CSV table of C-alpha atoms and ligand atoms in Angstrom, one decimal:
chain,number,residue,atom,x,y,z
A,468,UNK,CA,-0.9,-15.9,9.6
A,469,UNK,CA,-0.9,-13.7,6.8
A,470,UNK,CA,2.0,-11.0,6.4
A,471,UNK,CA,1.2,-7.7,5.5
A,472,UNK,CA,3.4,-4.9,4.8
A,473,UNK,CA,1.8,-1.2,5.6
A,474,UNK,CA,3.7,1.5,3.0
A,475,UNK,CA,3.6,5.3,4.5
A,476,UNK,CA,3.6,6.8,1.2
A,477,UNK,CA,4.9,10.2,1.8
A,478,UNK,CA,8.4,11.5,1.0
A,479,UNK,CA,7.9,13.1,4.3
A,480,UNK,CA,7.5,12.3,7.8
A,481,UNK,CA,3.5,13.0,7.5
A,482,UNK,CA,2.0,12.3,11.4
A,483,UNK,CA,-1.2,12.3,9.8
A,484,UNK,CA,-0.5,9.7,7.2
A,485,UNK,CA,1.6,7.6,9.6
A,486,UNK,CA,-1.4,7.7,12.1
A,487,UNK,CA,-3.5,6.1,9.7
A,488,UNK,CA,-1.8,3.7,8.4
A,489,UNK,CA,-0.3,2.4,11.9
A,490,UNK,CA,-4.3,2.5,12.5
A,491,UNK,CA,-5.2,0.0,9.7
A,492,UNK,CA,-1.9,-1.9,10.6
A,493,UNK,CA,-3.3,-2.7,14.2
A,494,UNK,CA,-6.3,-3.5,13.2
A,495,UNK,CA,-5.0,-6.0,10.8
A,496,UNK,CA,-2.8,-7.4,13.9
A,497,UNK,CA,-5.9,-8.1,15.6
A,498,UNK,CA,-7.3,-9.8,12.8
A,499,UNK,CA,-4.2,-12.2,12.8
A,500,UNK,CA,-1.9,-10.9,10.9
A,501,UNK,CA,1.9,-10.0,10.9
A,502,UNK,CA,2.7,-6.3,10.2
A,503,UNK,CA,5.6,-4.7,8.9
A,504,UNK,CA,5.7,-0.9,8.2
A,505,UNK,CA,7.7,0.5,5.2
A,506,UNK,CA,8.2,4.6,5.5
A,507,UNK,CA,9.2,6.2,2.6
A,508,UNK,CA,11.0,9.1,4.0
A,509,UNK,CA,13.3,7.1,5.9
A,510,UNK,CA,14.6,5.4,2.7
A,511,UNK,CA,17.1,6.7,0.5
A,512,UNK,CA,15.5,5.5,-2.7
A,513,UNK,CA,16.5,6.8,-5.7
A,514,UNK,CA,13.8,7.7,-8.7
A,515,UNK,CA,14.0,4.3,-10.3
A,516,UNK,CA,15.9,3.9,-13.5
A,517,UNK,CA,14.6,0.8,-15.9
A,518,UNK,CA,17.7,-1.3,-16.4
A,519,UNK,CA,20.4,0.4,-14.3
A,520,UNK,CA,21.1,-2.9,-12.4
A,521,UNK,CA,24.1,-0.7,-9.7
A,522,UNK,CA,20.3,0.4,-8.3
A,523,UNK,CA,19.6,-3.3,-7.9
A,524,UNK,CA,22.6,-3.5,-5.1
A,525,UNK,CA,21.5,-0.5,-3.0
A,526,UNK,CA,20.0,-1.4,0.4
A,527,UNK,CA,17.1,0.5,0.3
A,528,UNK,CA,16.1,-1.1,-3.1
A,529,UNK,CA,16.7,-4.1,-1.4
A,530,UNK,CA,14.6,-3.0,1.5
A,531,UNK,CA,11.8,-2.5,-1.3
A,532,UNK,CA,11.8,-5.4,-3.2
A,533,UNK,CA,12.4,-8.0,-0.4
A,534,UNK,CA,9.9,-6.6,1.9
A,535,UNK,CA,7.2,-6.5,-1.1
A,536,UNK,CA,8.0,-10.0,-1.7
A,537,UNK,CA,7.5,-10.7,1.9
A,538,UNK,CA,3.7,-9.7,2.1
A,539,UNK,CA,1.1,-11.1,1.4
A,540,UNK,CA,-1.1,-8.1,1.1
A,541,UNK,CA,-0.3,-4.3,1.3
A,542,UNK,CA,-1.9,-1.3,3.6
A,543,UNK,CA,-0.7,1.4,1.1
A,544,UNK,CA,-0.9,5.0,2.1
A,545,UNK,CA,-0.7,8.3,0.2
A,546,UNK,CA,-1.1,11.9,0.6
A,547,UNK,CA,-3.1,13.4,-2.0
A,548,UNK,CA,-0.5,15.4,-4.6
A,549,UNK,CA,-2.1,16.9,-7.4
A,550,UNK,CA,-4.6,14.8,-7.6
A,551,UNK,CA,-2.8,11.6,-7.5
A,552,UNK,CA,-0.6,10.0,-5.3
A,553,UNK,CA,3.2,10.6,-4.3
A,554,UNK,CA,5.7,11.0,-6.4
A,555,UNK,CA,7.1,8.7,-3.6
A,556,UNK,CA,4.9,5.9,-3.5
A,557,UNK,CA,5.0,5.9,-7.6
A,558,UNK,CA,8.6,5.4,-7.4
A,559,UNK,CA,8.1,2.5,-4.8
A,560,UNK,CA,5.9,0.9,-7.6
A,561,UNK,CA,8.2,1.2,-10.2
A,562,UNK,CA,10.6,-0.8,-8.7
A,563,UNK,CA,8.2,-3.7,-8.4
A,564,UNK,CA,6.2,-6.2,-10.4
A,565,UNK,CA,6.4,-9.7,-10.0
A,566,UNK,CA,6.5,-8.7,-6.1
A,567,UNK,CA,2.7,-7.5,-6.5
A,568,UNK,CA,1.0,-9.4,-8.6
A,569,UNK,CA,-1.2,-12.2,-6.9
A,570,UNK,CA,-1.7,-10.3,-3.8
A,571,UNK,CA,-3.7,-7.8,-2.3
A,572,UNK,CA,-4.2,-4.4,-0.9
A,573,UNK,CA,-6.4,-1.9,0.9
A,574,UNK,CA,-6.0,2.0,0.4
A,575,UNK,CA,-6.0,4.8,2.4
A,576,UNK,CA,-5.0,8.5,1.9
A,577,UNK,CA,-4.8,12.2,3.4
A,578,UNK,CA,-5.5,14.8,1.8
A,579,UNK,CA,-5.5,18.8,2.3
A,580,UNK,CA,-9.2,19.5,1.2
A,581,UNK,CA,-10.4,17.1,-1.1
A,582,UNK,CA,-11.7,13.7,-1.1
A,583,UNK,CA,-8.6,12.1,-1.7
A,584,UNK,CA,-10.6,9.9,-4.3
A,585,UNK,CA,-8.1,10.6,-7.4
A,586,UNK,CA,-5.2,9.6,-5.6
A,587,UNK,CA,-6.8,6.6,-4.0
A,588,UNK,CA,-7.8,5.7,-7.9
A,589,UNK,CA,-4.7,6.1,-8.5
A,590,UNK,CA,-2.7,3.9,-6.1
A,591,UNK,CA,-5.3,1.0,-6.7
A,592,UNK,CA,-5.0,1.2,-10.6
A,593,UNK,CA,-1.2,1.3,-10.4
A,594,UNK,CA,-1.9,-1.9,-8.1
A,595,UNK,CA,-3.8,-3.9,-10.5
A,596,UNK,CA,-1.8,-3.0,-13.4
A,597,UNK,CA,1.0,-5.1,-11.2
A,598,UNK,CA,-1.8,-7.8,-11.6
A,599,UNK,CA,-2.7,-7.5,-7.5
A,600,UNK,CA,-5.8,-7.6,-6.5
A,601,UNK,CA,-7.8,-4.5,-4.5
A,602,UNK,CA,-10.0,-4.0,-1.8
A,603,UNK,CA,-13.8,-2.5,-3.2
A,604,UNK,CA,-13.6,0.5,-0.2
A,605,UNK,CA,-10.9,3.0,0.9
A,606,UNK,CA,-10.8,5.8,3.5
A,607,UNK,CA,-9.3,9.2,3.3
A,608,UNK,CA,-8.7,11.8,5.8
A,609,UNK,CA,-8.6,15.7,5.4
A,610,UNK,CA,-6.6,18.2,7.7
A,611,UNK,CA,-10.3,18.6,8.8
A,612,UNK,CA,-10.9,15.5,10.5
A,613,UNK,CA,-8.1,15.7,12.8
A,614,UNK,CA,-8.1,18.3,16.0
A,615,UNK,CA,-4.5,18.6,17.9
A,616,UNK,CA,-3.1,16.1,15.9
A,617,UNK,CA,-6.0,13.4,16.0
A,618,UNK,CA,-8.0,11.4,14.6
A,619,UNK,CA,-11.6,13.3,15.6
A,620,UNK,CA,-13.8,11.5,13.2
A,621,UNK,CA,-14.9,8.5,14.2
A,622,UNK,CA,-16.5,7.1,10.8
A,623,UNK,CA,-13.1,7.1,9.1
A,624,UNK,CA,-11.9,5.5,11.9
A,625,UNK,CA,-13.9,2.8,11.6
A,626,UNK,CA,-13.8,2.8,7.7
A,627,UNK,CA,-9.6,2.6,8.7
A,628,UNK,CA,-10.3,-0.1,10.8
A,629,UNK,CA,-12.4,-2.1,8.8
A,630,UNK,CA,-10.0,-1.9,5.9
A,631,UNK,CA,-7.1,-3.6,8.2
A,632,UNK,CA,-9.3,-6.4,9.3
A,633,UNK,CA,-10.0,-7.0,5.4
A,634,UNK,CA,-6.7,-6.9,4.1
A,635,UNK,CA,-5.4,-9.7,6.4
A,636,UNK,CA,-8.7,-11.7,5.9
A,637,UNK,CA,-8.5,-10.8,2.1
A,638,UNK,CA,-5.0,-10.9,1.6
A,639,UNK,CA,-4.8,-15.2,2.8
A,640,UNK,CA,-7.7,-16.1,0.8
A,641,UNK,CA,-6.3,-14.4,-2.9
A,642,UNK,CA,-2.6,-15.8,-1.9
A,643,UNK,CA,-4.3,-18.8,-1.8
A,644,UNK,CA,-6.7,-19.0,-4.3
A,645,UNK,CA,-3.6,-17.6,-6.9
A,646,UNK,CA,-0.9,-20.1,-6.0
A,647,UNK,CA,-3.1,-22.2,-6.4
A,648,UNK,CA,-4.3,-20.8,-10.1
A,649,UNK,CA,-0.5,-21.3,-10.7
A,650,UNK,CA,-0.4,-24.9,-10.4
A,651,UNK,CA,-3.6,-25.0,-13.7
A,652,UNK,CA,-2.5,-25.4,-17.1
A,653,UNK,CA,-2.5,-22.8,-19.5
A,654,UNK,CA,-5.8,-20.5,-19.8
A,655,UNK,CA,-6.9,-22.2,-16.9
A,656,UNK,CA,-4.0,-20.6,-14.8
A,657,UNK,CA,-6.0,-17.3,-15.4
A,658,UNK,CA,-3.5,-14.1,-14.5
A,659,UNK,CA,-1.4,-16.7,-12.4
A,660,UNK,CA,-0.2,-18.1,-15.4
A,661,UNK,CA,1.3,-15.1,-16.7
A,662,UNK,CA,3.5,-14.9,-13.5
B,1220,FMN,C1,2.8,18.7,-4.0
B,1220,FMN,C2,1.5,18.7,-3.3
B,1220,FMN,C3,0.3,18.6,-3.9
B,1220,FMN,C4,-0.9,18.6,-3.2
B,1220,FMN,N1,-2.0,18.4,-3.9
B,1220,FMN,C5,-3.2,18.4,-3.2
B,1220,FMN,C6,-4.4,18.2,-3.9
B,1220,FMN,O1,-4.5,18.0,-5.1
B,1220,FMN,N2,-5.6,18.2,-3.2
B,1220,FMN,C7,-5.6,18.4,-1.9
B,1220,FMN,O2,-6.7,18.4,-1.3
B,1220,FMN,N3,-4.4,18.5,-1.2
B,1220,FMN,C8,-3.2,18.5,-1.8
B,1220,FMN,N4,-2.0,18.6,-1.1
B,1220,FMN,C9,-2.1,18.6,0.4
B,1220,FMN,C10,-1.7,17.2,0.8
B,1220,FMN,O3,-2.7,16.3,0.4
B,1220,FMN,C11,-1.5,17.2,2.3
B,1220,FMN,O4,-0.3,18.0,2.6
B,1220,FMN,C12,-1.2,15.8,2.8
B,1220,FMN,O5,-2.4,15.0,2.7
B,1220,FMN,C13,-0.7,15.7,4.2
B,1220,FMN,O6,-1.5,16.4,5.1
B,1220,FMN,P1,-0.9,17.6,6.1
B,1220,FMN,O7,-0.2,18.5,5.2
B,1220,FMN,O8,-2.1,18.1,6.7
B,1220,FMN,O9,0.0,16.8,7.0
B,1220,FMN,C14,-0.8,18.7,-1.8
B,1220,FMN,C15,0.4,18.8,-1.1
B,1220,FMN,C16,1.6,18.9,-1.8
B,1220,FMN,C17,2.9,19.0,-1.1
């Protein structure tokens, strides 16, 4: 069963954002998998400071790290900010590496009126620059596609729904595929060997 950890990426509580990802989250349960859900705004994380090692002791960047290290793959969402993704979800990042790298992840974001496609870059670059491995497709929703609070259009739903299926189908097969990697000798360990 694979274990997959859905990030709300907003620094706060976004119904919108938190609709979608809980969408892709039980659609990944009923492809199988386990799933956790990490909101940003309920943890008190600091901004991340390289080497301060008192941060290391703090449960919420305990909460990060162990829960990252849990998964198998990611559902990571993000409202669009300036083009990019969350200050909030950056910080998450930055307090991981070796946590990341081997596994996989789907992306999906909100957005006010854009396309959300800069911020969805974004969040998968940041991904693979932690050496995980990312799903060809996204989905984004603007203020637009929602009415009273909902979900109203049905091809992002589905685009949602598809992403959460691939994730946990996606997610066992790279875990796999990568511990395996890790067990080959030198150039033939690929990027497994460098972890
Ligand atoms: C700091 C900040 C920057 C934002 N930048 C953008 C942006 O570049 N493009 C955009 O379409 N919306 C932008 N938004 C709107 C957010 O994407 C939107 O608030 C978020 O997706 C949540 O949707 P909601 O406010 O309808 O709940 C920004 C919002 C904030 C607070």
């Amino acid at each position: 069963m694979p274990k997959i950890l859905a990030v709300c990426g907003s620094s706060r509580k976004d119904l919108r954002l938190e609709s979608l990802v809980a969408l892709a989250g039980a659609a990944a349960e009923s492809a199988g998998a386990e799933v956790r859900t990490l909101h940003l705004d309920r943890l008190e994380l600091p901004v991340m400071v390289f080497g301060d090692e008192a941060q290391g002791s703090l449960a919420s960047v305990r909460e990060v790290r162990e829960s990252a290290a849990w998964a198998d793959g990611f559902i990571l969402g993000t409202p669009e900010y300036h083009g990019s993704m969350s200050g909030a979800l950056k910080n998450w990042f930055d307090y991981l590496y070796p946590e990341l790298a081997g596994k996989f992840a789907g992306v999906l974001a909100t957005t006010g009126g854009g396309t959300g496609d800069m911020s969805i870059t974004a969040v998968k670059t940041c991904f693979q620059w932690c050496h995980g491995f990312v799903l060809p497709f996204h989905a984004c929703a603007s203020r637009a596609a929602y009415v009273d609070g909902e979900l109203a259009d049905d091809k992002i739903r589905e685009r949602v729904e598809r992403i959460g299926h691939d994730v946990a189908r996606y997610a066992a097969a790279i875990g796999q595929a990568f511990e395996t990697a890790r067990g080959c000798e030198g150039v033939a360990a690929g990027v497994a060997g460098l972890h």
